[in-house]
XYZ file of C-alpha atoms in Angstrom:
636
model
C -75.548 144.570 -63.688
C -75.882 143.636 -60.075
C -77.407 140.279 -58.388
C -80.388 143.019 -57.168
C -81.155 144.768 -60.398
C -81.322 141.321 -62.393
C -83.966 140.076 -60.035
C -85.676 143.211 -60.189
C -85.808 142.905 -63.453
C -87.597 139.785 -63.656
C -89.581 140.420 -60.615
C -90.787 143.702 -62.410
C -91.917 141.345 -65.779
C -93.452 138.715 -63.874
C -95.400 141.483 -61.841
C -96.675 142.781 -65.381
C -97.256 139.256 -66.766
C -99.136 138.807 -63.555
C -101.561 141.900 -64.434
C -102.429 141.475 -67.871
C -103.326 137.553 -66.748
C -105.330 139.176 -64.140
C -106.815 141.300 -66.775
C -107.537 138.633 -69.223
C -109.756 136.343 -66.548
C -111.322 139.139 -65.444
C -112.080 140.053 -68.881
C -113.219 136.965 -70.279
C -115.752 136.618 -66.916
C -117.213 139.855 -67.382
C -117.901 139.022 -71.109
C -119.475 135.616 -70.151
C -121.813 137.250 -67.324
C -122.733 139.823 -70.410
C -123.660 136.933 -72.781
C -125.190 135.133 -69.678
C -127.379 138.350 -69.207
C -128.391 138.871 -72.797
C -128.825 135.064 -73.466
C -131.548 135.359 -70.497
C -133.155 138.737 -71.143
C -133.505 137.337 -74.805
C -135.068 133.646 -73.728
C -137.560 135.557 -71.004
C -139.097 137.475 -74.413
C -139.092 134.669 -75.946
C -141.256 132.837 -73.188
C -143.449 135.788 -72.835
C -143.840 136.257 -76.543
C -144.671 132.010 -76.411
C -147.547 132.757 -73.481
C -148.957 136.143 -75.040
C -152.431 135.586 -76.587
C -152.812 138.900 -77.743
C -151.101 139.893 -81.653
C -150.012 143.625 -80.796
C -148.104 142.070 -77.644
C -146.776 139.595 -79.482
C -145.131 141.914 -82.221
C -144.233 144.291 -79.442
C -142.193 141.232 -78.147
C -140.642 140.547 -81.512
C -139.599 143.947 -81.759
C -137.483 144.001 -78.460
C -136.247 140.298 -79.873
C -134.803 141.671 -82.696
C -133.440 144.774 -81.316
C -132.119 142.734 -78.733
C -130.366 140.683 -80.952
C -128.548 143.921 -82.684
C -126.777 144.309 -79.158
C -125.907 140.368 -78.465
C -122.266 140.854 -76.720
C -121.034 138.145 -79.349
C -120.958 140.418 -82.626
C -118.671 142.714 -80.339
C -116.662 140.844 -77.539
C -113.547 139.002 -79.025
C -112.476 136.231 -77.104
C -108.749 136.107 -76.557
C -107.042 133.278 -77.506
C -103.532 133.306 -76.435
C -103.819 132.852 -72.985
C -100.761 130.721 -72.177
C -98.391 132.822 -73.805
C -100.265 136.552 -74.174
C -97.215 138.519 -75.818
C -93.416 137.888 -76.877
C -92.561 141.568 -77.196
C -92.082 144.673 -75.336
C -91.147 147.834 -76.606
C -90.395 151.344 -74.667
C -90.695 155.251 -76.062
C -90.525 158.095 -75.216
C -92.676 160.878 -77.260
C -92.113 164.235 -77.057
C -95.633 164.415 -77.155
C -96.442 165.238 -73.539
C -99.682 163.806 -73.423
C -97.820 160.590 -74.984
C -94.546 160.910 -73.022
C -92.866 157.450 -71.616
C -94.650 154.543 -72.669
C -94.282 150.481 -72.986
C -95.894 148.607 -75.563
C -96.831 144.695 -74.976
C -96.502 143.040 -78.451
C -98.589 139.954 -79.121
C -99.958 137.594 -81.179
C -103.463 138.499 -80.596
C -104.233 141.858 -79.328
C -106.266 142.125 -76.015
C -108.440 145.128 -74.968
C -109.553 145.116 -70.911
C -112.867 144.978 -69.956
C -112.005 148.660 -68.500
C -111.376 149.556 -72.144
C -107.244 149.381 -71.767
C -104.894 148.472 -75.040
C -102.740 146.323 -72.930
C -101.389 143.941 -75.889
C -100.774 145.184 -79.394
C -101.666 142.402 -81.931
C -97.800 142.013 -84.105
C -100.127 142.741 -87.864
C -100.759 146.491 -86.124
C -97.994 148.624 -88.456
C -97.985 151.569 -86.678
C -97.189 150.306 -83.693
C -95.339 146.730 -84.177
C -93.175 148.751 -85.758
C -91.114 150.284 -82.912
C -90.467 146.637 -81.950
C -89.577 145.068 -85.081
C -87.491 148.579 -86.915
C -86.069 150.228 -84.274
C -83.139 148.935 -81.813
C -82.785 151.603 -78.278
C -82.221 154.418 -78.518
C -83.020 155.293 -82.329
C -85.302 158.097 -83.145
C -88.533 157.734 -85.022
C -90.464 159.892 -87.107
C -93.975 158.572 -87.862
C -97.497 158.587 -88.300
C -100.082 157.060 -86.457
C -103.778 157.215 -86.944
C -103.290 160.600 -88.692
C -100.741 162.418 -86.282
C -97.058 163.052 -86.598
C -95.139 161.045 -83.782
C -91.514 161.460 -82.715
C -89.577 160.250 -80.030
C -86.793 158.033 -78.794
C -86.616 154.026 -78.366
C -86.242 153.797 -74.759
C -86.233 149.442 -74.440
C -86.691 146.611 -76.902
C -87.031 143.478 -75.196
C -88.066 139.686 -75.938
C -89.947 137.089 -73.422
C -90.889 133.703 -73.592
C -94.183 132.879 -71.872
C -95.000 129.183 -71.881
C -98.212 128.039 -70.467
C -98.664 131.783 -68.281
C -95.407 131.546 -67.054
C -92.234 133.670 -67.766
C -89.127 131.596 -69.102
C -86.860 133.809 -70.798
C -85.683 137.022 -71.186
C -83.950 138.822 -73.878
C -82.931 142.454 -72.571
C -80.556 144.594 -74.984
C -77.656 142.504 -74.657
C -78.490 140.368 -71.553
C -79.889 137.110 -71.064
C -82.231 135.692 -68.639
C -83.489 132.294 -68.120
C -85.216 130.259 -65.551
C -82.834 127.184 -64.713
C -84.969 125.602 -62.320
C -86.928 127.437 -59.168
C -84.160 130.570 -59.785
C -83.080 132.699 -62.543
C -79.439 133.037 -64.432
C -78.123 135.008 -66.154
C -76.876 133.715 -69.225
C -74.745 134.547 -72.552
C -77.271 136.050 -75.053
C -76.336 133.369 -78.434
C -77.855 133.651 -81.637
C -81.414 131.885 -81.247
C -83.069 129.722 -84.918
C -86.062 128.064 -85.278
C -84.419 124.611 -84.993
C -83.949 125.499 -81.563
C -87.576 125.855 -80.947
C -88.237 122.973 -82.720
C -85.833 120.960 -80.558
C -87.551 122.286 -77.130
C -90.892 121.731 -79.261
C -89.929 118.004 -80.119
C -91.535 119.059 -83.502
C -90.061 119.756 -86.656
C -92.840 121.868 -88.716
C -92.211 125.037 -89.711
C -92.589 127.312 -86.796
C -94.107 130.482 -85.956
C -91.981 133.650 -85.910
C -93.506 136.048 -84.959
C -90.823 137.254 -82.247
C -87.596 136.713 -85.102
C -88.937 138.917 -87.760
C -85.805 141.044 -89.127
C -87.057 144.585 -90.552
C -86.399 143.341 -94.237
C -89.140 141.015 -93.549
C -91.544 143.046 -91.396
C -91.024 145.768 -94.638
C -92.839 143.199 -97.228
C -95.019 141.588 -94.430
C -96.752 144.675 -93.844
C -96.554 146.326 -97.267
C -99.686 148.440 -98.231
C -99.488 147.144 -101.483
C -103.025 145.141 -101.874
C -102.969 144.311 -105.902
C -101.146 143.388 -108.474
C -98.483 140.822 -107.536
C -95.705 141.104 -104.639
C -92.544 138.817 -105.999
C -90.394 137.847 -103.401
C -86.574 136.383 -104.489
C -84.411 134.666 -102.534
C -81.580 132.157 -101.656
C -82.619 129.183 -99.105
C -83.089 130.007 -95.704
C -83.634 133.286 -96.266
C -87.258 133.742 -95.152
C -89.227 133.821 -98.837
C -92.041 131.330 -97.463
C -92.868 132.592 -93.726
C -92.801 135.985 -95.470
C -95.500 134.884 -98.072
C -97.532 133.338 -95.094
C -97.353 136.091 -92.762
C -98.097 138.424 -95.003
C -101.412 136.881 -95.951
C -101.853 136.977 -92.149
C -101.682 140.571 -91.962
C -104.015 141.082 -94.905
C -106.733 139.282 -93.618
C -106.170 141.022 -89.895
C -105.548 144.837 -91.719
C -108.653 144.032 -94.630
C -110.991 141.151 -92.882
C -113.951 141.660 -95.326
C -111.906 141.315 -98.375
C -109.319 138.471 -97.806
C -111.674 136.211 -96.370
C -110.453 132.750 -95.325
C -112.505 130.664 -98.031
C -111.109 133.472 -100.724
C -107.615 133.049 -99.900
C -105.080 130.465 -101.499
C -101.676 128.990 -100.576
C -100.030 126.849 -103.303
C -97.354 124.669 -102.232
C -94.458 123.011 -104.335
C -95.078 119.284 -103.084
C -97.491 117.729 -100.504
C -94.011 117.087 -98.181
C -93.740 121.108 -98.419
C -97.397 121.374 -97.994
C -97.612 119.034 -95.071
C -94.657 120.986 -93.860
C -96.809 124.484 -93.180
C -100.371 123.301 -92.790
C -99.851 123.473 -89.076
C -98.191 126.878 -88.776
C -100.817 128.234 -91.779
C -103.841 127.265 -89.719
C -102.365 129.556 -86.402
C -101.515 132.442 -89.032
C -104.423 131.973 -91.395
C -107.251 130.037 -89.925
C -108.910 128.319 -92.390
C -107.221 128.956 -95.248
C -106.323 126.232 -97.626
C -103.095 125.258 -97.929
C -102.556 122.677 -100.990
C -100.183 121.506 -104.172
C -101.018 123.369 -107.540
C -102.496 119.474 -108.693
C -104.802 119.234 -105.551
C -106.018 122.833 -106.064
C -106.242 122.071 -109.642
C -108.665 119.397 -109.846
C -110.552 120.686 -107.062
C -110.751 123.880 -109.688
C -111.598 121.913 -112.982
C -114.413 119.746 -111.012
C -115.478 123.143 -109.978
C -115.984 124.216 -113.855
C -117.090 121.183 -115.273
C -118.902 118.766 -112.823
C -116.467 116.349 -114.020
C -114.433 114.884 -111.256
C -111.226 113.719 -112.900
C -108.449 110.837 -111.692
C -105.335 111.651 -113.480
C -102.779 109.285 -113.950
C -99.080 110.109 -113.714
C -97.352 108.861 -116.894
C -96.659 110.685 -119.663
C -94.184 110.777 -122.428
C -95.348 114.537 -123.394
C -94.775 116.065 -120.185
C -92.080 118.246 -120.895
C -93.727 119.593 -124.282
C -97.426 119.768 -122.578
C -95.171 121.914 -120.246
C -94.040 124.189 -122.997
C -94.512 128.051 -123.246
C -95.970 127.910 -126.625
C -99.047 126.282 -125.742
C -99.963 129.493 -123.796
C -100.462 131.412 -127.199
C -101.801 128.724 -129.007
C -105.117 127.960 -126.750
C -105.791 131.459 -127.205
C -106.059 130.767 -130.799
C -107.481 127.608 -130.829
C -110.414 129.428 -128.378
C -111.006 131.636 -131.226
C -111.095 129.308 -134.051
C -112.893 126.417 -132.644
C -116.197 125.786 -130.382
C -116.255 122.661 -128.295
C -118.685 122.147 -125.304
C -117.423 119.321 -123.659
C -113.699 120.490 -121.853
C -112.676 116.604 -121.814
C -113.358 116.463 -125.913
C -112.045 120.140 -126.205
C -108.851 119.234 -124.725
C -108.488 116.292 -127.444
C -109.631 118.479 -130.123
C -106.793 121.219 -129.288
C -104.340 118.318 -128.872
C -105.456 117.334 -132.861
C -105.068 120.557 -134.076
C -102.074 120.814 -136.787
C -100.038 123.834 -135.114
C -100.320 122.084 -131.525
C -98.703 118.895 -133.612
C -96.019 121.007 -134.657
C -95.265 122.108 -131.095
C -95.820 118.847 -129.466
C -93.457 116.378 -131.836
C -90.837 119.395 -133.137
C -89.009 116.321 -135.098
C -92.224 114.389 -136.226
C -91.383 111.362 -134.366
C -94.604 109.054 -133.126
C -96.913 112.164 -134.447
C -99.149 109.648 -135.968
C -99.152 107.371 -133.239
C -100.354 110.260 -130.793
C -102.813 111.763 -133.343
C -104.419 108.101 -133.942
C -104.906 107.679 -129.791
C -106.363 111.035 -129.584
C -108.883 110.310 -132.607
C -109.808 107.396 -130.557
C -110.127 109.064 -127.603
C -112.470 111.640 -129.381
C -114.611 108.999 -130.826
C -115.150 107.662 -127.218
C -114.865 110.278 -125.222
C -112.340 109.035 -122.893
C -111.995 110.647 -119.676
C -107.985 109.527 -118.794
C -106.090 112.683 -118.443
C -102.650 112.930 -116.943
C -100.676 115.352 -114.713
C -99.116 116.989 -117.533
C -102.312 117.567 -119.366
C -104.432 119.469 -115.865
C -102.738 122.794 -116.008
C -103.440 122.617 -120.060
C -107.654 121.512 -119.414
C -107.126 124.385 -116.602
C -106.192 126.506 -118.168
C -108.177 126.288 -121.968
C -111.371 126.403 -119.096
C -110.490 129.693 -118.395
C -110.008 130.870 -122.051
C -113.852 129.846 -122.630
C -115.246 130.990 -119.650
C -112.741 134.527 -119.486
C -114.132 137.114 -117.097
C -117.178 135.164 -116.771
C -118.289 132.020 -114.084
C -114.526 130.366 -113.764
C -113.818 133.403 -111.293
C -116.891 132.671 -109.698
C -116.699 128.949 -109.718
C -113.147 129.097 -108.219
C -114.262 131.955 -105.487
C -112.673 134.934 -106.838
C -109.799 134.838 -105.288
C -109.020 137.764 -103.271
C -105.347 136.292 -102.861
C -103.448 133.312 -103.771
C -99.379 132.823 -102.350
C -97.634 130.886 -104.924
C -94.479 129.024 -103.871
C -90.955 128.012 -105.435
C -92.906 129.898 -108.546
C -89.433 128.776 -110.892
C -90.624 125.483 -110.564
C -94.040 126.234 -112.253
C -94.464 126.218 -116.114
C -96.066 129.357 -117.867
C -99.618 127.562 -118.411
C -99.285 126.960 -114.483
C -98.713 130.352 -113.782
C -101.491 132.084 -115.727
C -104.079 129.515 -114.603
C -103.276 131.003 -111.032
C -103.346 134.292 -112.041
C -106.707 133.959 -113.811
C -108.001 132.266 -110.852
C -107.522 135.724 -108.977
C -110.046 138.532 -109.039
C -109.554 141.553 -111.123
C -106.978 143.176 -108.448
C -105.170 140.327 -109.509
C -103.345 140.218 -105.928
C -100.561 137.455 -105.507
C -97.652 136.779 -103.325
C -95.253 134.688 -105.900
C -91.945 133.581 -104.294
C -89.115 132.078 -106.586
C -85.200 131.120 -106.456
C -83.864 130.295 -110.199
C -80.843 128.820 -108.192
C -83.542 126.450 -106.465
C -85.457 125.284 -109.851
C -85.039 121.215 -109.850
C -87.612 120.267 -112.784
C -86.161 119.069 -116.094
C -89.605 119.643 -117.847
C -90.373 123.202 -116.856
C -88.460 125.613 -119.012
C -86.313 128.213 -117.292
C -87.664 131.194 -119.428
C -91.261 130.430 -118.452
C -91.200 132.206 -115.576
C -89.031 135.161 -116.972
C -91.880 135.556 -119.774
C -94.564 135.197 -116.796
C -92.664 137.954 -114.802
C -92.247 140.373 -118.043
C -96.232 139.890 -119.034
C -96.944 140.669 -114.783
C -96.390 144.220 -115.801
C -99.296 144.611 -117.174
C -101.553 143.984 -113.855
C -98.471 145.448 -111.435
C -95.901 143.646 -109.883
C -93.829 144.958 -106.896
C -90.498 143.115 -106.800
C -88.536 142.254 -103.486
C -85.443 140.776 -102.616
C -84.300 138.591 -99.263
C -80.457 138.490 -99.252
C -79.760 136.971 -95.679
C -79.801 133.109 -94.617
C -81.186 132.944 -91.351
C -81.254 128.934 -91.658
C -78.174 127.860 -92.440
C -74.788 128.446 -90.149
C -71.485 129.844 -91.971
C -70.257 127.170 -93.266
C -72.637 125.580 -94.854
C -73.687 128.841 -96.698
C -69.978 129.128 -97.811
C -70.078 125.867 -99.330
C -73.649 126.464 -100.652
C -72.662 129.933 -102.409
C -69.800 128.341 -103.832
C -72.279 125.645 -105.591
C -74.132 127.734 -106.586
C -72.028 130.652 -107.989
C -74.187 133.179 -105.970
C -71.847 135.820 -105.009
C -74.344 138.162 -103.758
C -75.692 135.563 -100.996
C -75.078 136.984 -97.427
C -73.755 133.916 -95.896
C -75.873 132.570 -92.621
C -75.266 134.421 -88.688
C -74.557 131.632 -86.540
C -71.612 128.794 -86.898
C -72.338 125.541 -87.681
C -70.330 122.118 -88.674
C -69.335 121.192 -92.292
C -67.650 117.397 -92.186
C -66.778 115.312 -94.836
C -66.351 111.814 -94.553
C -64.412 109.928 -96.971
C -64.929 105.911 -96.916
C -62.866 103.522 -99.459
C -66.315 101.937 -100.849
C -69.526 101.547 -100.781
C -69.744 99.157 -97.655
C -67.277 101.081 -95.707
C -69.242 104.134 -96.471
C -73.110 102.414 -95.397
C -71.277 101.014 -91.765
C -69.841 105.547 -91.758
C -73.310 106.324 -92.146
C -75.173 104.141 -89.480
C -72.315 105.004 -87.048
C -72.648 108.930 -87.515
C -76.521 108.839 -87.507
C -76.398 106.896 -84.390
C -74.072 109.346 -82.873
C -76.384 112.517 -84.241
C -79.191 110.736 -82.695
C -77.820 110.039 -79.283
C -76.393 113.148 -78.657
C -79.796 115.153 -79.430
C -83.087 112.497 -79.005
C -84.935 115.554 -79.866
C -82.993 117.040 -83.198
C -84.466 115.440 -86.559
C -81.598 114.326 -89.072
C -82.479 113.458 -92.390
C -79.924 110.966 -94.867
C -80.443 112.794 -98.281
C -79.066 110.575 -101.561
C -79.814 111.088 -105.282
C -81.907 108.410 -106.216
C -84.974 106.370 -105.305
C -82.933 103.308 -105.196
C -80.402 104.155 -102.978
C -83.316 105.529 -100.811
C -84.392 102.011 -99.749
C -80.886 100.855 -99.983
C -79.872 103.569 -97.337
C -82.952 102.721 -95.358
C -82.544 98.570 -95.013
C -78.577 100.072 -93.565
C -79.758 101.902 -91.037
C -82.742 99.531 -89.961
C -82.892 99.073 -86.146
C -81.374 102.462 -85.293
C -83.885 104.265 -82.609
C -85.935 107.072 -84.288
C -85.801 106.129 -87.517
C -88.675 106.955 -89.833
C -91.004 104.166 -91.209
C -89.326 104.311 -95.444
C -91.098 106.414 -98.105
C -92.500 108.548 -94.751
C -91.079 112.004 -94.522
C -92.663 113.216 -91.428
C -91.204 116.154 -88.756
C -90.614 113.797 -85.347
C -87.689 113.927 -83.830
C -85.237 110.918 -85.255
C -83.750 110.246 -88.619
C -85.236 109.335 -91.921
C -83.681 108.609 -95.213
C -85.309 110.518 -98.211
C -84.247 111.861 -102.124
C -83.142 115.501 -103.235
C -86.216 115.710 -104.918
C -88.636 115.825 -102.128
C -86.443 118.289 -99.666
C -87.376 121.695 -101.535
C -88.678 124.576 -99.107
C -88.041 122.330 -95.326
C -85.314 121.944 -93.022
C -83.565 119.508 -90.843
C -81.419 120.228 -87.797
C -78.719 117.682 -89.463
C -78.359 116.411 -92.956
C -76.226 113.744 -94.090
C -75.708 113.982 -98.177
C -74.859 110.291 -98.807
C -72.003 109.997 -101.713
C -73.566 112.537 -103.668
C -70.837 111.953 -106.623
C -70.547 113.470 -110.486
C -71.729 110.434 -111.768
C -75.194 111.258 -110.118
C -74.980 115.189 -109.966
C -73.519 116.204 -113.145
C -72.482 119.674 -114.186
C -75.829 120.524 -115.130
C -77.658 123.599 -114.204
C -80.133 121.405 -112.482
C -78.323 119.017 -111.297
C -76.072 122.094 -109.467
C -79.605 123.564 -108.613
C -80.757 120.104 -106.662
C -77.480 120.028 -104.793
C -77.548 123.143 -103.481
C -80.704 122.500 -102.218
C -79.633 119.358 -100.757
C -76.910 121.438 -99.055
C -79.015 124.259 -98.060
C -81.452 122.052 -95.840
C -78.781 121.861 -93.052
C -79.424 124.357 -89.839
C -77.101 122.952 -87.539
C -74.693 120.862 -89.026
C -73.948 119.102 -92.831
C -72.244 115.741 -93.046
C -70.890 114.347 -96.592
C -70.501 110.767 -96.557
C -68.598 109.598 -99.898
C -66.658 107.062 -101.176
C -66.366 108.024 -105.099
C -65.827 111.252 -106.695
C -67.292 114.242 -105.333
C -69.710 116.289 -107.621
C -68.547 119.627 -109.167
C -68.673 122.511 -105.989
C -68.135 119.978 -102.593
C -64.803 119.233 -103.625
């Protein structure tokens, strides 16, 4: 393409970009000098209605009030928020329709009507028409139907621009690249473009919106029609399941507004790191929507039914059998078979009972013990619950209460997303489901690969999936890593024995670093995160090791680097920070550094093969092993 056609190009977008800015202050005056009008037409009544002496004036005046209130330009005009960057997308047809013919489409965040009554940006959650940008490439044919009417045509241009703060940056045109490098524009190689590179330019390592990197797969479930039952999303890391789950609550509250209602909407995370993680991009895709952990949301839920506000503590030899699947059909029986008003005294009460017993101590050991405490706990009505026992109070609530005030005291859900749903035990799963209104609509995503919890038992959610059939469940399936370069999916498929994983589109570095022991391996470490950290102030690298231990081991080694995290603070600033395998589930880091992760400490376990693949799996731009003993089973 020529010097002259490369500028016009640009000149032609910036022209356009120009317009619709034009358009939007225009807009957004005309709609204040509207309010400005009605605001004083309304306060002039108001005065005269104030001043009138006689009655039948004065209801004459309240009359034209309150039909003058039916036309306030507020419960009409919407005021555009995305002024500093009004679209990312535009997309050319041309219908055979001749009334239609050749036509671009601006696609946005936000849509934006003119005050002259002109579509010029098409909010992304529109179907009918996003859908030429995010489906089709040029020059495919489409056959569909908008509003009603059959629609065919060609795919004349798909392009992508970056607007920052009203100002074009970058374009992406079919196969050519520009970008302002300067006061003048280049053109450059078009190269693969992640979300860590955002995050880079963005010095901020949240999740990010994407809007503008949907891949069809994605835009399919985001935009499904499919309103109840539950959607169940599967997928290996990277590969999309949580921005998915988010942006398709997005487009349910723009496509249904009455229905999925902010305050009637749910998002359960896996940890508060995890939750933390997406509360920023949630609030731009769902307002006001709350984002929390399954414990948060289920206290909040209990207090809700009882009144009783309830500080749980954390320890608990019975977590793994409180956990278990067989308490799900015996609180239904106990329900039946025994009345208890207070929940605090029912839960000890159901605890007592001889077939719980059974369940709870399979080989009898310290079954009196646990009976006498809960006999004493009866006796004084003790209100110490812990972790392990929420989901089972939760969830023998419900039982009681059925179709009756829990739905109401909880809001009736009209949607909940449930995340890293392998990690959730069966009593955890139906006290979200029960929480939902009678459409029962959920978004549940889940990896088995991915499950990291000893005490949750790997057929729970199997049995949860098999009884889903009876309210509908739509199942969907995310093949592709879009986070993690070649390599590192390579080595992460191999862990994991996932054949079927699509490995990741861009290339990436896989090192291993082999020290002779333990000190030579802690000087490796602070020498490579030093180097990671000077090459790329911006990039966020995170040192990943087994166990709590070595966490503040790793941490007092690296003290005095610049950009390192405060310890025990996993935050998303550019830097480095040392944290456990445990709390990296479901977020990503431009680097990661797995620090001697040996088969002493990951064992050939299932979850021990799970956690490391996770580990692995966090990487988007580069993995670094650091080891001095023998590698676990799957690196080597």
């Amino acid at each position: 393409m020529s010097e002259k056609s490369q500028i016009d190009i640009v000149r032609q977008e910036q022209e356009r970009l120009s317009g619709v800015l034009t358009s939007i202050e225009e807009t957004a005056r005309q709609n204040r000098t509207k309010i400005a009008h009605h605001d004083a037409y309304s306060a002039e009544l108001e005065k005269e209605r104030l001043e009138s002496v006689n009655w039948h004036e004065k209801n004459s005046l309240t009359e034209k009030l309150i039909e003058n209130d039916k036309f306030d330009p507020r419960k009409y005009l919407s005021s555009f928020q995305m002024t500093d960057s009004p679209y990312f997308g535009i997309v050319g047809i041309n219908d055979t329709d001749k009334k239609i013919g050749s036509k671009e489409y601006l696609i946005g965040k936000q849509g934006f009507v003119s005050h002259d009554n002109r579509a010029l940006v098409v909010d992304w959650r529109k179907a009918p028409i996003s859908r030429f940008f995010y489906d089709f490439d040029p020059g495919d044919e489409y056959f569909e139907t908008i509003q009603g009417k059959e629609r065919e045509g060609v795919i004349t241009r798909r392009d992508t621009v970056e607007i920052v703060k009203r100002s074009l940056r970058r374009m992406e045109c079919g196969g050519d690249l520009y970008e302002l490098a300067g006061d003048s524009w280049v053109k450059n190689e078009k190269q693969y473009h992640t979300t860590t590179d955002t995050k880079v330019a963005n010095q901020d390592h949240r999740m990010v919106d994407i809007v503008s990197l949907i891949s069809p797969d994605q835009f399919h479930m985001i935009t499904s029609e499919a309103t109840d039952g539950c959607t169940l999303i599967t997928g290996g890391a990277g590969s999309g399941k949580t921005v998915v789950s988010l942006h398709r609550l997005s487009c349910l509250q723009f496509n249904d507004p009455d229905r999925f209602t902010p305050d009637r909407c749910l998002v359960l995370m896996f940890n508060k790191v995890l939750r933390n993680y997406v509360r920023q991009t949630s609030s731009d895709l769902l307002g006001s929507t709350r984002v929390d952990t399954f414990s948060a949301w289920t206290l909040s839920a209990i207090t809700a039914l009882t009144g009783k506000i309830i500080k749980p503590v954390v320890s608990d030899e019975l977590t793994a059998q409180k956990k278990s699947s067989q308490l799900s059909g015996l609180l239904v029986r106990y329900v039946t078979e025994v009345l208890e008003a207070d929940p605090l005294q029912d839960l000890w009460r159901f605890y007592g009972q001889p077939y719980v017993l059974d369940a709870l101590f399979s080989e009898g050991k310290n079954r009196e013990t646990f009976l006498t405490n809960l006999r004493r706990r009866y006796s004084t009505k003790n209100q110490t619950v812990s972790f392990a026992d929420l989901s089972v109070l939760l969830r023998l609530c419900q039982l009681r209460e059925k179709e009756g005030p829990i739905r109401e005291a909880l809001g009736w859900y009209a949607h909940i997303i449930v995340d890293e749903g392998q990690d959730l035990s069966l009593l955890e799963l139906e006290a979200i489901l029960a929480a939902t209104d009678n459409r029962n609509s959920i978004t549940l995503s889940a990896d088995s690969k991915q499950k990291i919890l000893s005490w949750v038992d790997a057929a729970d959610f199997d049995i949860f999936h098999k009884n889903l059939k009876e309210v509908g469940v739509s199942n969907e399936t995310l093949s592709v890593s879009y986070r993690c370069p070649k390599e590192i999916m390579a080595l992460a498929s191999r862990i994991s024995n996932r054949e079927s994983e699509q490995i990741g589109r861009h290339s990436g570095a896989l090192e291993y670093h082999k020290a002779a022991d333990e000190e030579s391996a802690l000087g490796l470490l602070r020498r490579l995160v030093e180097k990671l950290v000077d090459e790329d102030p911006n990039s966020l690298t995170a040192v990943i090791c087994k166990k709590k231990s070595d966490e503040k081991m790793l941490h007092k080694a690296l003290t005095g680097i610049k950009g390192l995290h405060q310890q025990g603070e996993l935050t998303f600033e550019p830097g480095a920070l040392v944290t456990i395998a445990h709390q990296v589930k479901g977020v990503e880091f431009a680097n990661v550094i797995l620090y001697d992760p040996n088969s002493k400490d990951f064992r050939k376990s299932a979850l021990d093969r799970n956690l490391l693949y996770v580990c692995v799996t966090r990487a988007c731009r580069r993995l670094d092993i650091v080891y001095w003993r023998e590698l676990a089973a799957g690196l080597a």
